[in-house]
Tab-separated table of C-alpha atoms in Angstrom:
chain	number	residue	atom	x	y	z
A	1	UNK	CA	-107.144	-56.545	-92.763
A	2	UNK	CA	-109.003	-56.580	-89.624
A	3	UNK	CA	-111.289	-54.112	-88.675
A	4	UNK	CA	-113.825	-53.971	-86.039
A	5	UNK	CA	-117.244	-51.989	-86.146
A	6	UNK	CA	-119.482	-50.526	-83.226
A	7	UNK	CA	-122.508	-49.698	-84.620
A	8	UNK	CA	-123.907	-47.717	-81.415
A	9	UNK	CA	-122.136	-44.540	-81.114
A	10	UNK	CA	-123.898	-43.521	-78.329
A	11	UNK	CA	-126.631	-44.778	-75.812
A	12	UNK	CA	-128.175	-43.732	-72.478
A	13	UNK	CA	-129.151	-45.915	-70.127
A	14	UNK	CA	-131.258	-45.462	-66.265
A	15	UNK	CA	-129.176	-46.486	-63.392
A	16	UNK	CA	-129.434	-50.082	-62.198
A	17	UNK	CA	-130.789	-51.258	-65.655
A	18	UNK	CA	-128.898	-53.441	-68.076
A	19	UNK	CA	-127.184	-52.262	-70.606
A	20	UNK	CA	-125.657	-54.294	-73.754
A	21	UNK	CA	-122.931	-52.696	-76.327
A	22	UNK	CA	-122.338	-54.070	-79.876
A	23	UNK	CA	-119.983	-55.306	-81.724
A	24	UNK	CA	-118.382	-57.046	-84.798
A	25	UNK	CA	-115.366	-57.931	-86.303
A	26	UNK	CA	-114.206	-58.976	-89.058
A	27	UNK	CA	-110.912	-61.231	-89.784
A	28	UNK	CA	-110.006	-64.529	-91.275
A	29	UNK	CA	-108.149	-65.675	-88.610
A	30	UNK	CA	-108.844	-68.647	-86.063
A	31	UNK	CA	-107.345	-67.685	-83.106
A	32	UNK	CA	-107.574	-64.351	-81.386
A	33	UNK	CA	-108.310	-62.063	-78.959
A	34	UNK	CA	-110.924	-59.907	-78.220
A	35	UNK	CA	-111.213	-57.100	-75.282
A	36	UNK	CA	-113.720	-54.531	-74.082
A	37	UNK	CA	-111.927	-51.429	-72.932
A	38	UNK	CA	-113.304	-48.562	-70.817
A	39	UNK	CA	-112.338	-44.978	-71.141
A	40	UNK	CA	-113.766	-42.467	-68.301
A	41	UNK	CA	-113.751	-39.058	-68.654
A	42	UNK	CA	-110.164	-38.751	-67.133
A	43	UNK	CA	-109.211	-40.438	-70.527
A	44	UNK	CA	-107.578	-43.386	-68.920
A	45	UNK	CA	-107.804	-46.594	-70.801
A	46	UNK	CA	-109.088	-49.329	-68.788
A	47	UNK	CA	-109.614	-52.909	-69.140
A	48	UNK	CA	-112.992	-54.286	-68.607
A	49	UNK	CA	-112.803	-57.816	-69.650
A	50	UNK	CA	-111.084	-60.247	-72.175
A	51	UNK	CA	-112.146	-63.283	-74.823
A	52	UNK	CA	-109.636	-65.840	-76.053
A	53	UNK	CA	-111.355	-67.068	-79.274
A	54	UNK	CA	-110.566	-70.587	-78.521
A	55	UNK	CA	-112.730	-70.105	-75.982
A	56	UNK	CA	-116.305	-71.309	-75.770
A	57	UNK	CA	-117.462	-70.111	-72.783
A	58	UNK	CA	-117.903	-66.003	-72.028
A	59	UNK	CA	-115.939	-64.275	-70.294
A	60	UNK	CA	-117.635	-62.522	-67.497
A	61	UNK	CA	-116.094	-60.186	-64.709
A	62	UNK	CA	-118.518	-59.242	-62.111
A	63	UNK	CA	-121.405	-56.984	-62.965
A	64	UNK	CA	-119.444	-57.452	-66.834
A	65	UNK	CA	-120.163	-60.313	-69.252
A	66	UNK	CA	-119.867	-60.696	-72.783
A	67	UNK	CA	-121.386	-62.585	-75.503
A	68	UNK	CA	-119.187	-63.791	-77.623
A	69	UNK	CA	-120.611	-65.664	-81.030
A	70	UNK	CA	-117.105	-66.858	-83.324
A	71	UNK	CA	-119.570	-67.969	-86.391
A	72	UNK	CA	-121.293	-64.345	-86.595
A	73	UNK	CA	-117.841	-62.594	-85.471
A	74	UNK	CA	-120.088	-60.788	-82.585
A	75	UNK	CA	-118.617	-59.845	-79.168
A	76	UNK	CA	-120.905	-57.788	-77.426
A	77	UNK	CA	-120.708	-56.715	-73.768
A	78	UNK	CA	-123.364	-56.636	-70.870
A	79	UNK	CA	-123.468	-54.330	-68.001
A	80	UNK	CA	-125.615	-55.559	-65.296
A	81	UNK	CA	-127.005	-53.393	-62.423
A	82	UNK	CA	-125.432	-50.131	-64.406
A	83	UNK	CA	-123.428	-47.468	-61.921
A	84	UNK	CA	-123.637	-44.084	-62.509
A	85	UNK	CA	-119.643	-44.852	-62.580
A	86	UNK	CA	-120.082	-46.808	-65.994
A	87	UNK	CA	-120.164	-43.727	-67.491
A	88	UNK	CA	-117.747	-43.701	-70.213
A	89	UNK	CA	-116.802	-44.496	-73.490
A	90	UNK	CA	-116.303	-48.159	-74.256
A	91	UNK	CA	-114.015	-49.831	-77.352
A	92	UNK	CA	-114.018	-53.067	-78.360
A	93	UNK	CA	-110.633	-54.031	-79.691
A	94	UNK	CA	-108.991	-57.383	-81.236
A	95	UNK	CA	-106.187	-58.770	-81.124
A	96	UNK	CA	-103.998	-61.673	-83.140
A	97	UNK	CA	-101.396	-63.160	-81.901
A	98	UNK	CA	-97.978	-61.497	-82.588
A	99	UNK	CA	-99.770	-58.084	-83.743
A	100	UNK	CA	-101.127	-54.881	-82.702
A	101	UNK	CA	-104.429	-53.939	-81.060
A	102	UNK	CA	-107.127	-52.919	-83.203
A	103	UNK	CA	-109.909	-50.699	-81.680
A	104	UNK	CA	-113.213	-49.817	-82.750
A	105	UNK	CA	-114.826	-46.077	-82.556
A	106	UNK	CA	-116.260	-46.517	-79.738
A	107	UNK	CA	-119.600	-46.159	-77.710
A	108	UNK	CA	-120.303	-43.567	-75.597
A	109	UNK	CA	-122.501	-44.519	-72.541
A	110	UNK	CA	-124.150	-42.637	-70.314
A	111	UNK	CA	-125.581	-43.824	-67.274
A	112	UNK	CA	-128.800	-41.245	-66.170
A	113	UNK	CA	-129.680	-40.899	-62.221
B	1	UNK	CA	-102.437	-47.676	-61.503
B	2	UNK	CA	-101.551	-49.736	-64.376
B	3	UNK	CA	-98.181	-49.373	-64.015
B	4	UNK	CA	-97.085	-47.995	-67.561
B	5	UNK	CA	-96.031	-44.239	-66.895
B	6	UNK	CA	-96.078	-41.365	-69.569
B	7	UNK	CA	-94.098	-37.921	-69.191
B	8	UNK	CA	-95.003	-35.337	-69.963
B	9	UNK	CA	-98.550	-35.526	-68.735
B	10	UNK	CA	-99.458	-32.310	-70.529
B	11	UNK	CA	-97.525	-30.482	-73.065
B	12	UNK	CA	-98.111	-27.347	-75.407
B	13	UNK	CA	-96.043	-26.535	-78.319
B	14	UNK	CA	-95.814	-24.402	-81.376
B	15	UNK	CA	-95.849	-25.213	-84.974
B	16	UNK	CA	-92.605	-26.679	-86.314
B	17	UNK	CA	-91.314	-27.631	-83.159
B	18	UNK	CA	-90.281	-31.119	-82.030
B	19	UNK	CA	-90.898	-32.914	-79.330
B	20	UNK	CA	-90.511	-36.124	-77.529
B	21	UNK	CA	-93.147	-38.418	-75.707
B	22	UNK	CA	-91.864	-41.184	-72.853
B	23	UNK	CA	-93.031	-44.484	-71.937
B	24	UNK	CA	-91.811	-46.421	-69.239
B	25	UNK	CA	-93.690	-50.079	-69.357
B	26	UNK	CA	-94.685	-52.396	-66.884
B	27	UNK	CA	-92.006	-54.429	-64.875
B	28	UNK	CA	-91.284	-57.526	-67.304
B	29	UNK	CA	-93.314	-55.966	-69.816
B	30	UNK	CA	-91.226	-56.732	-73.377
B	31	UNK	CA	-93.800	-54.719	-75.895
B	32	UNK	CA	-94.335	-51.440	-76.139
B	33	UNK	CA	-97.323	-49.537	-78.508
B	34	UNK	CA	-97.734	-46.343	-79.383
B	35	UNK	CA	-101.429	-44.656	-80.664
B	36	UNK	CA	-102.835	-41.960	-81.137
B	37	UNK	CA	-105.930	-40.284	-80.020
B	38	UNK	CA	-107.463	-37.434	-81.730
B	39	UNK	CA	-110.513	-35.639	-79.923
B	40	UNK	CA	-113.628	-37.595	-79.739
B	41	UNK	CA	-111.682	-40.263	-81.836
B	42	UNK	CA	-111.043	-43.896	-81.773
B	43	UNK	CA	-107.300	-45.436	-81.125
B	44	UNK	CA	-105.370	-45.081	-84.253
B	45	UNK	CA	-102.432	-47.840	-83.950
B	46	UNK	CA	-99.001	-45.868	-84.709
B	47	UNK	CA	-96.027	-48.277	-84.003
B	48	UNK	CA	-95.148	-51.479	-81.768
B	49	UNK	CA	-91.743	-52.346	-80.444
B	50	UNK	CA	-90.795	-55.753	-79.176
B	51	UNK	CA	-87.532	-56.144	-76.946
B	52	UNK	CA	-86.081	-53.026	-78.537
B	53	UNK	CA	-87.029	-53.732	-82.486
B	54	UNK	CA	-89.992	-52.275	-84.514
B	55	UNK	CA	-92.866	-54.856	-84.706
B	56	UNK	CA	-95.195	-53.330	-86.243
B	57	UNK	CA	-96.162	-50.480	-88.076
B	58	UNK	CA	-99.482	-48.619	-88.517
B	59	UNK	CA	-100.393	-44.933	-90.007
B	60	UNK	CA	-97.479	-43.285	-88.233
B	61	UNK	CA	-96.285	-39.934	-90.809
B	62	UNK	CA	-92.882	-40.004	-91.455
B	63	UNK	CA	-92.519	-36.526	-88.986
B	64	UNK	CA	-93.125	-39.196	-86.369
B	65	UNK	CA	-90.385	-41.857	-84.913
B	66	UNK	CA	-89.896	-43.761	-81.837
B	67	UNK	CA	-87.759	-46.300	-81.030
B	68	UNK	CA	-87.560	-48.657	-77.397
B	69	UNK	CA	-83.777	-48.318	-75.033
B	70	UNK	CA	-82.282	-51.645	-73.688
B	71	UNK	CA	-84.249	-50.968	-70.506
B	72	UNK	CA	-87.333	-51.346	-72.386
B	73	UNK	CA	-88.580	-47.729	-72.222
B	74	UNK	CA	-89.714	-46.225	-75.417
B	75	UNK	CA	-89.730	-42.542	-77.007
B	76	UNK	CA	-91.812	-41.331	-79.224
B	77	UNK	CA	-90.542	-38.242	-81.335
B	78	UNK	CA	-92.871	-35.943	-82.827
B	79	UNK	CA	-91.070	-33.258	-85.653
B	80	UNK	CA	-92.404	-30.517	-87.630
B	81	UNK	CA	-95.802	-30.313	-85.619
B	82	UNK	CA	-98.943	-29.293	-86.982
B	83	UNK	CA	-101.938	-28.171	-85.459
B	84	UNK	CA	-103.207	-31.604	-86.489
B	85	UNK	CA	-100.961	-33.313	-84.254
B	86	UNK	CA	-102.758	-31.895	-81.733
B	87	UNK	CA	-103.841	-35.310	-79.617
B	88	UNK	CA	-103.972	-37.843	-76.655
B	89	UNK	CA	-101.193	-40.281	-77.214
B	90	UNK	CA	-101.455	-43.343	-75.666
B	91	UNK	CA	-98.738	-45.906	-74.904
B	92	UNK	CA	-99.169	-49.324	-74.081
B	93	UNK	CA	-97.389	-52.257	-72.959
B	94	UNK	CA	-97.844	-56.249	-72.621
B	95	UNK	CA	-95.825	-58.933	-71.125
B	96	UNK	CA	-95.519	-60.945	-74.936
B	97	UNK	CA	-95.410	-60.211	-77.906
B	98	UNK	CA	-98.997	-59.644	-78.657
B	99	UNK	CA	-99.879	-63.276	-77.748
B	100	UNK	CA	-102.002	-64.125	-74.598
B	101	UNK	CA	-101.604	-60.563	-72.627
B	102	UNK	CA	-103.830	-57.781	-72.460
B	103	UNK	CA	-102.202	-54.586	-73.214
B	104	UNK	CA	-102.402	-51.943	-70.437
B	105	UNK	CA	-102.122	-48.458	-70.889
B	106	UNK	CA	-100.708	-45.294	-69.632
B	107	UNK	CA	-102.106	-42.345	-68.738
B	108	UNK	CA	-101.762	-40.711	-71.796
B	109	UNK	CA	-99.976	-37.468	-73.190
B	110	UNK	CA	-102.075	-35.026	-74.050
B	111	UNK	CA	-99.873	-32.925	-76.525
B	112	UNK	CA	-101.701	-29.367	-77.699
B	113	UNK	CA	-99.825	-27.419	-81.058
B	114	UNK	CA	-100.478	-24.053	-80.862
């Protein structure tokens, strides 16, 4: 079964810095998805940015960018130029084809003025 | 606004009672997920519908069902509640089934068992 592991439950971070967020994975299977969702404190569930495994190059969406490395099953996500707004809690989740979403614990982020 | 609307929003209940969550999806939007959020908690994955039939299947008790209309909305019926029920639930919908779309979610219902 899949799983997926953050390994930073929380971290704190000065505004305007840059701020990276673990994580790993663990499946057998070549082609996949990967996704960093955000969730503020209004609880919504928002998408920050997407990897198709069959993809080399890294996603990256604005201030947003990840580093994805297939071999060492790491997908970790940068936040450049931090907002006091990227305060939140942050999931990294995977995806197969034809299946459900799994999500890791999470990482709660705080963003200090 | 992603599009995928919950009702109730809020809703407070007592032990034993049954209730039922909605989710409309997205225009187009063929899949429908259901999880469940407990406080301070990851995402736990409870049941996936595809066109109108069960997809998959995660930790979802046996109290629990849901099922998805010919319009594509889905209900998710909670029986027999326990204060342990007590919980965001999200749901979720993508335009395939699982394949190259992103899921987006709803707002969330955030059901309290008293």
């Amino acid at each position: 079964a899949q799983t997926v592991t953050q390994s930073q439950p929380e971290m704190s971070v000065q505004e305007a810095e840059t701020v990276t967020l673990s994580c790993t994975y663990d499946t057998s299977e070549s082609n996949y998805y990967l996704f960093w969702y955000k969730q503020p404190p209004s609880r919504q569930m928002i998408l920050v940015i997407r990897q198709e495994a069959y993809k080399q190059q890294n996603a990256t969406e604005n201030r947003f960018s990840v580093n994805f490395q297939k071999a060492a099953k790491s997908f970790s996500l940068k936040i450049s130029d931090s907002q006091l707004g990227d305060t939140a809690m942050y999931f990294c989740a995977f995806m197969k084809p034809n299946d459900k979403i799994i999500f890791g614990k999470g990482t709660r982020l705080h963003i200090l003025p | 606004d992603s599009g995928v609307t919950q009702t109730p929003k809020h809703l407070i209940t007592a032990t034993g009672q049954r209730v039922t969550l909605r989710c409309s999806p997205r225009s187009g939007d063929l899949s429908v997920y259901w999880y469940q959020q407990s406080l301070d908690q990851g995402l736990q994955f409870l049941i996936q519908y595809y066109n109108g039939e069960e997809r998959a299947k995660g930790n979802i008790l046996e109290r629990f069902s849901a099922q998805q209309f010919p319009d594509l909305h889905s209900e998710l019926n909670l029986s027999s509640l326990e204060l342990g029920d007590s919980a965001l639930y999200f749901c979720a919908s993508s335009a395939s089934l699982g394949g190259a779309s992103e899921a987006f979610f709803g707002q969330g219902t955030r059901l309290t068992v008293v």
